[in-house]
Coordinates of C-alpha atoms in Angstrom, one line a residue:
X11 CA 136.1 -58.0 30.7
X12 CA 133.1 -56.8 28.8
X13 CA 132.8 -58.5 25.4
X14 CA 132.7 -56.3 22.3
X15 CA 129.6 -55.3 20.5
X16 CA 126.8 -55.3 23.0
X17 CA 123.5 -53.5 22.3
X18 CA 122.1 -52.6 25.7
X19 CA 118.4 -51.9 25.2
X20 CA 116.3 -50.1 27.8
X21 CA 112.6 -50.8 27.3
X22 CA 109.3 -50.5 29.0
X23 CA 106.0 -48.5 29.0
X24 CA 105.7 -44.8 28.4
X25 CA 106.5 -42.6 31.4
X26 CA 108.4 -45.3 33.2
X27 CA 111.8 -43.5 33.2
X28 CA 113.4 -45.2 30.2
X29 CA 115.0 -42.1 28.8
X30 CA 116.4 -41.0 32.2
X31 CA 118.1 -44.4 32.7
X32 CA 119.4 -44.5 29.2
X33 CA 121.0 -41.1 29.6
X34 CA 122.7 -42.2 32.8
X35 CA 124.0 -45.3 31.2
X36 CA 125.2 -43.5 28.1
X37 CA 127.1 -41.1 30.3
X38 CA 128.5 -43.9 32.4
X39 CA 129.7 -46.0 29.4
X40 CA 130.6 -42.9 27.4
X41 CA 128.5 -44.0 24.5
X42 CA 125.6 -43.0 22.2
X43 CA 121.8 -43.6 22.3
X44 CA 119.7 -45.0 19.5
X45 CA 116.0 -44.1 19.9
X46 CA 113.5 -46.8 18.9
X47 CA 110.5 -44.6 19.6
X48 CA 108.5 -44.4 16.4
X49 CA 107.1 -41.0 17.2
X50 CA 110.3 -39.2 18.1
X51 CA 111.7 -39.7 14.5
X52 CA 109.5 -36.8 13.3
X53 CA 110.8 -33.2 13.6
X54 CA 107.3 -31.7 13.6
X55 CA 106.1 -33.8 16.6
X56 CA 107.4 -32.3 19.8
X57 CA 104.8 -31.4 22.5
X58 CA 103.2 -34.9 22.4
X59 CA 106.3 -37.1 22.1
X60 CA 108.4 -36.5 25.2
X61 CA 111.7 -36.1 23.3
X62 CA 115.0 -35.5 25.1
X63 CA 115.6 -31.9 25.8
X64 CA 118.0 -29.8 23.8
X65 CA 120.5 -30.0 26.6
X66 CA 120.3 -33.8 26.8
X67 CA 120.7 -34.1 23.0
X68 CA 123.8 -31.9 23.3
X69 CA 125.3 -33.8 26.2
X70 CA 124.8 -37.3 24.8
X71 CA 124.8 -38.2 21.0
X72 CA 121.3 -39.4 20.0
X73 CA 120.2 -41.0 16.7
X74 CA 116.7 -41.2 15.2
X75 CA 115.5 -38.1 17.1
X76 CA 114.2 -35.5 14.7
X77 CA 115.6 -37.5 11.9
X78 CA 112.6 -37.4 9.5
X79 CA 109.8 -35.1 8.3
X80 CA 106.2 -36.2 8.8
X81 CA 105.9 -36.3 5.0
X82 CA 108.5 -39.0 4.8
X83 CA 107.5 -42.6 5.0
X84 CA 109.6 -44.3 7.6
X85 CA 108.3 -47.7 8.6
X86 CA 109.7 -50.4 10.8
X87 CA 111.4 -52.0 7.8
X88 CA 113.2 -48.7 7.0
X89 CA 114.2 -48.4 10.6
X90 CA 115.6 -51.9 10.8
X91 CA 117.8 -51.2 7.7
X92 CA 118.9 -47.8 8.9
X93 CA 119.6 -48.8 12.5
X94 CA 121.6 -51.8 11.5
X95 CA 123.8 -49.7 9.2
X96 CA 124.3 -47.2 12.0
X97 CA 125.1 -49.8 14.6
X98 CA 127.7 -51.3 12.3
X99 CA 129.4 -47.9 12.1
X100 CA 129.1 -47.0 15.7
X101 CA 130.4 -50.4 17.0
X102 CA 133.7 -49.5 15.5
X103 CA 133.9 -46.7 18.0
X104 CA 132.1 -48.2 21.0
X105 CA 131.9 -51.6 22.7
X106 CA 128.5 -50.8 24.1
X107 CA 125.6 -48.9 22.5
X108 CA 122.3 -48.0 24.2
X109 CA 119.0 -48.4 22.5
X110 CA 115.9 -47.0 24.2
X111 CA 112.2 -47.1 23.3
X112 CA 108.7 -48.3 23.9
X113 CA 107.9 -49.3 20.3
X114 CA 108.2 -53.1 20.7
X115 CA 108.1 -53.9 17.0
X116 CA 110.9 -51.5 16.2
X117 CA 113.0 -52.9 19.0
X118 CA 112.3 -56.5 17.8
X119 CA 113.3 -55.5 14.2
X120 CA 116.8 -54.5 15.4
X121 CA 117.2 -57.4 17.9
X122 CA 116.2 -60.3 15.6
X123 CA 114.6 -59.1 12.3
X124 CA 111.0 -58.9 11.2
X125 CA 108.8 -61.8 10.4
X126 CA 108.3 -62.6 6.8
X127 CA 104.8 -61.8 5.7
X128 CA 103.1 -62.8 2.4
X129 CA 103.0 -60.4 -0.5
X130 CA 99.6 -58.6 -0.6
X131 CA 97.7 -57.9 -3.7
X132 CA 97.5 -54.1 -4.3
X133 CA 93.9 -54.5 -5.2
X134 CA 93.0 -55.9 -1.8
X135 CA 94.9 -53.0 -0.2
X136 CA 92.9 -50.5 -2.2
X137 CA 89.6 -52.2 -1.1
X138 CA 90.6 -52.1 2.5
X139 CA 91.6 -48.5 2.3
X140 CA 88.3 -47.7 0.7
X141 CA 86.4 -49.5 3.5
X142 CA 88.3 -47.4 6.1
X143 CA 87.5 -44.2 4.3
X144 CA 83.8 -45.0 4.2
X145 CA 83.3 -46.8 7.6
X146 CA 86.3 -46.0 9.8
X147 CA 88.3 -48.6 11.6
X148 CA 85.6 -50.2 13.8
X149 CA 84.5 -52.8 11.3
X150 CA 88.1 -53.9 10.7
X151 CA 88.7 -54.1 14.5
X152 CA 85.6 -56.3 14.8
X153 CA 86.9 -58.5 12.0
X154 CA 90.4 -58.7 13.6
X155 CA 88.9 -59.6 17.0
X156 CA 87.0 -62.4 15.5
X157 CA 89.8 -63.8 13.3
X158 CA 92.9 -63.1 15.3
X159 CA 92.1 -62.4 19.0
X160 CA 95.8 -62.8 19.9
X161 CA 96.9 -59.9 17.7
X162 CA 93.7 -57.9 18.5
X163 CA 94.8 -57.9 22.2
X164 CA 98.3 -56.7 21.3
X165 CA 97.8 -54.1 18.5
X166 CA 97.6 -50.4 19.1
X167 CA 93.9 -49.8 18.3
X168 CA 94.8 -46.2 17.1
X169 CA 97.3 -47.4 14.6
X170 CA 95.4 -47.8 11.3
X171 CA 98.5 -49.0 9.4
X172 CA 98.9 -52.0 11.6
X173 CA 95.2 -52.9 11.7
X174 CA 94.9 -52.7 8.0
X175 CA 98.1 -54.8 7.5
X176 CA 96.7 -57.5 9.7
X177 CA 93.4 -57.6 7.8
X178 CA 95.3 -57.8 4.5
X179 CA 97.2 -60.9 5.7
X180 CA 94.1 -62.5 7.2
X181 CA 92.0 -62.1 4.0
X182 CA 94.9 -63.1 1.7
X183 CA 95.9 -66.2 3.5
X184 CA 93.0 -67.3 5.7
X185 CA 95.3 -67.5 8.6
X186 CA 95.7 -65.2 11.7
X187 CA 98.2 -62.4 11.3
X188 CA 99.8 -63.6 14.6
X189 CA 100.6 -67.0 13.1
X190 CA 103.3 -65.4 11.0
X191 CA 105.0 -64.1 14.1
X192 CA 107.9 -65.7 16.0
X193 CA 109.7 -67.3 13.1
X194 CA 113.5 -67.9 13.2
X195 CA 115.6 -65.1 14.5
X196 CA 118.0 -63.4 12.2
X197 CA 121.6 -63.6 13.6
X198 CA 123.1 -60.2 14.5
X199 CA 126.8 -59.3 14.7
X200 CA 126.3 -58.0 18.2
X201 CA 124.9 -59.3 21.5
X202 CA 121.6 -58.1 22.9
X203 CA 121.2 -57.3 26.6
X204 CA 117.6 -56.3 27.2
X205 CA 116.7 -54.3 30.4
X206 CA 113.0 -53.6 31.1
X207 CA 111.8 -51.0 33.6
X208 CA 109.3 -52.4 36.0
X209 CA 107.2 -49.8 37.8
X210 CA 104.1 -50.2 40.0
X211 CA 101.0 -49.8 37.9
X212 CA 99.4 -47.2 40.1
X213 CA 102.6 -45.1 40.1
X214 CA 102.9 -45.6 36.3
X215 CA 99.4 -44.3 35.7
X216 CA 100.1 -41.3 37.9
X217 CA 103.2 -40.6 35.9
X218 CA 101.2 -40.8 32.6
X219 CA 98.6 -38.4 33.8
X220 CA 101.2 -35.9 35.0
X221 CA 103.1 -36.2 31.7
X222 CA 100.0 -35.6 29.7
X223 CA 99.3 -32.5 31.7
X224 CA 102.8 -31.3 31.1
X225 CA 102.4 -31.9 27.3
X226 CA 99.3 -29.8 27.3
X227 CA 101.0 -27.0 29.1
X228 CA 103.9 -27.2 26.6
X229 CA 101.4 -26.6 23.7
X230 CA 100.0 -30.0 22.5
X231 CA 96.7 -28.5 21.4
X232 CA 98.4 -25.6 19.6
X233 CA 100.9 -28.0 17.9
X234 CA 98.1 -30.3 16.7
X235 CA 96.2 -27.3 15.4
X236 CA 99.2 -26.2 13.3
X237 CA 99.3 -29.8 11.8
X238 CA 95.6 -30.1 10.8
X239 CA 96.4 -29.8 7.1
X240 CA 98.6 -32.9 7.5
X241 CA 96.3 -35.0 9.6
X242 CA 96.0 -37.6 6.8
X243 CA 99.6 -38.5 7.1
X244 CA 100.5 -41.8 8.8
X245 CA 102.9 -40.1 11.1
X246 CA 100.0 -38.2 12.7
X247 CA 97.7 -41.2 13.2
X248 CA 99.1 -41.6 16.6
X249 CA 98.3 -41.3 20.3
X250 CA 98.0 -37.7 21.5
X251 CA 97.4 -36.3 18.0
X252 CA 94.3 -38.2 16.8
X253 CA 92.4 -37.3 20.0
X254 CA 93.1 -33.6 19.6
X255 CA 92.3 -33.6 15.9
X256 CA 88.9 -34.9 16.9
X257 CA 88.6 -32.0 19.4
X258 CA 89.2 -29.6 16.6
X259 CA 86.5 -31.3 14.5
X260 CA 84.1 -30.6 17.4
X261 CA 83.7 -34.3 18.4
X262 CA 84.8 -33.7 22.0
X263 CA 85.0 -30.7 24.3
X264 CA 88.3 -29.8 26.0
X265 CA 87.7 -31.7 29.2
X266 CA 86.6 -34.9 27.5
X267 CA 89.6 -34.7 25.2
X268 CA 92.0 -34.5 28.1
X269 CA 90.3 -37.5 29.7
X270 CA 90.7 -39.5 26.5
X271 CA 94.3 -38.5 26.2
X272 CA 95.0 -39.8 29.7
X273 CA 92.9 -42.9 29.3
X274 CA 94.4 -43.9 25.9
X275 CA 97.9 -43.3 27.2
X276 CA 97.3 -45.7 30.1
X277 CA 95.9 -48.3 27.7
X278 CA 98.9 -47.9 25.4
X279 CA 101.2 -48.4 28.4
X280 CA 99.4 -51.6 29.3
X281 CA 99.8 -52.9 25.7
X282 CA 103.5 -52.0 25.8
X283 CA 103.9 -54.0 29.1
X284 CA 102.1 -57.0 27.6
X285 CA 104.4 -56.9 24.6
X286 CA 107.7 -56.8 26.5
X287 CA 106.6 -59.2 29.2
X288 CA 106.3 -61.9 26.6
X289 CA 110.1 -61.7 25.9
X290 CA 111.9 -64.0 28.3
X291 CA 115.3 -62.4 27.5
X292 CA 114.3 -59.1 29.2
X293 CA 115.8 -58.6 32.6
X294 CA 113.5 -56.4 34.7
X295 CA 114.8 -53.7 37.1
X296 CA 112.9 -51.6 39.6
X297 CA 113.8 -47.9 39.5
X298 CA 113.0 -47.7 43.2
X299 CA 116.2 -49.7 43.9
X300 CA 118.3 -46.7 42.9
X301 CA 121.0 -46.1 40.4
X302 CA 123.8 -48.0 42.1
X303 CA 121.8 -51.2 42.4
X304 CA 120.5 -51.0 38.8
X305 CA 124.0 -50.4 37.5
X306 CA 125.3 -53.3 39.5
X307 CA 122.6 -55.6 38.0
X308 CA 123.4 -54.4 34.5
X309 CA 127.2 -54.9 34.9
X310 CA 126.6 -58.4 36.3
X311 CA 124.6 -59.2 33.1
X312 CA 127.3 -57.6 30.9
X313 CA 130.0 -59.8 32.5
X314 CA 128.2 -63.1 32.4

């Protein structure tokens, strides 16, 4: 018999088929889906975030989809607290819940908690923000590469918040940001079963290019244009939006912007894979094996 309180997480790179598998599993187990995609929280971000369709949202209960406005601060710590509270409630109704996402840090927060980081002096934070305002992120990236090559190879280079946070810690402590990672796990009142989707790199990149073309057809450029007055918000400093903001500033032409969108999406997928492949608890499945075989593998894991 399946033990109670299992969080079945479906993880992997963008455009690998996570959402499709999560939907099938949620229907099979008659349960709900918790999204751990840090871009799908925001109601205003649609064309560039590959959210479930209205029909899918109606068919299967989803949480943390369109849950916040871009003007609201909703970081990984907020997500951890909210998700754990929600899981506590939903586990009273379901033995199994599905979590799906490609944001590794958000998944980790739910699985085992966040690493404790030193308190940062607000004055240092202001100094770093001023440096970015004057010189952009490149000098900080160079500093990060020199002082913490491990985290430099992992971090999303288009995420200013994470880059600035790492530099804050490095300057405050004199130690690499990555040295604060991997501390003791926080016990959870549920079991974790982590399933990763493995997909051939060439096929994955083809999927990414196709998805980006579909996003453009669905109005990505028009959506970004409507958000120009909000481009300073952290929620909009993200893949698919920063590139198009640069297009509207005249930095790139349309063709070059599309090339960058595809290239940066592929690079992001590579970083996602690197993150998840470091977790020995993730059991990898190949979507080419078919639904029945994947379900069989998952049920074997559930019953071990």
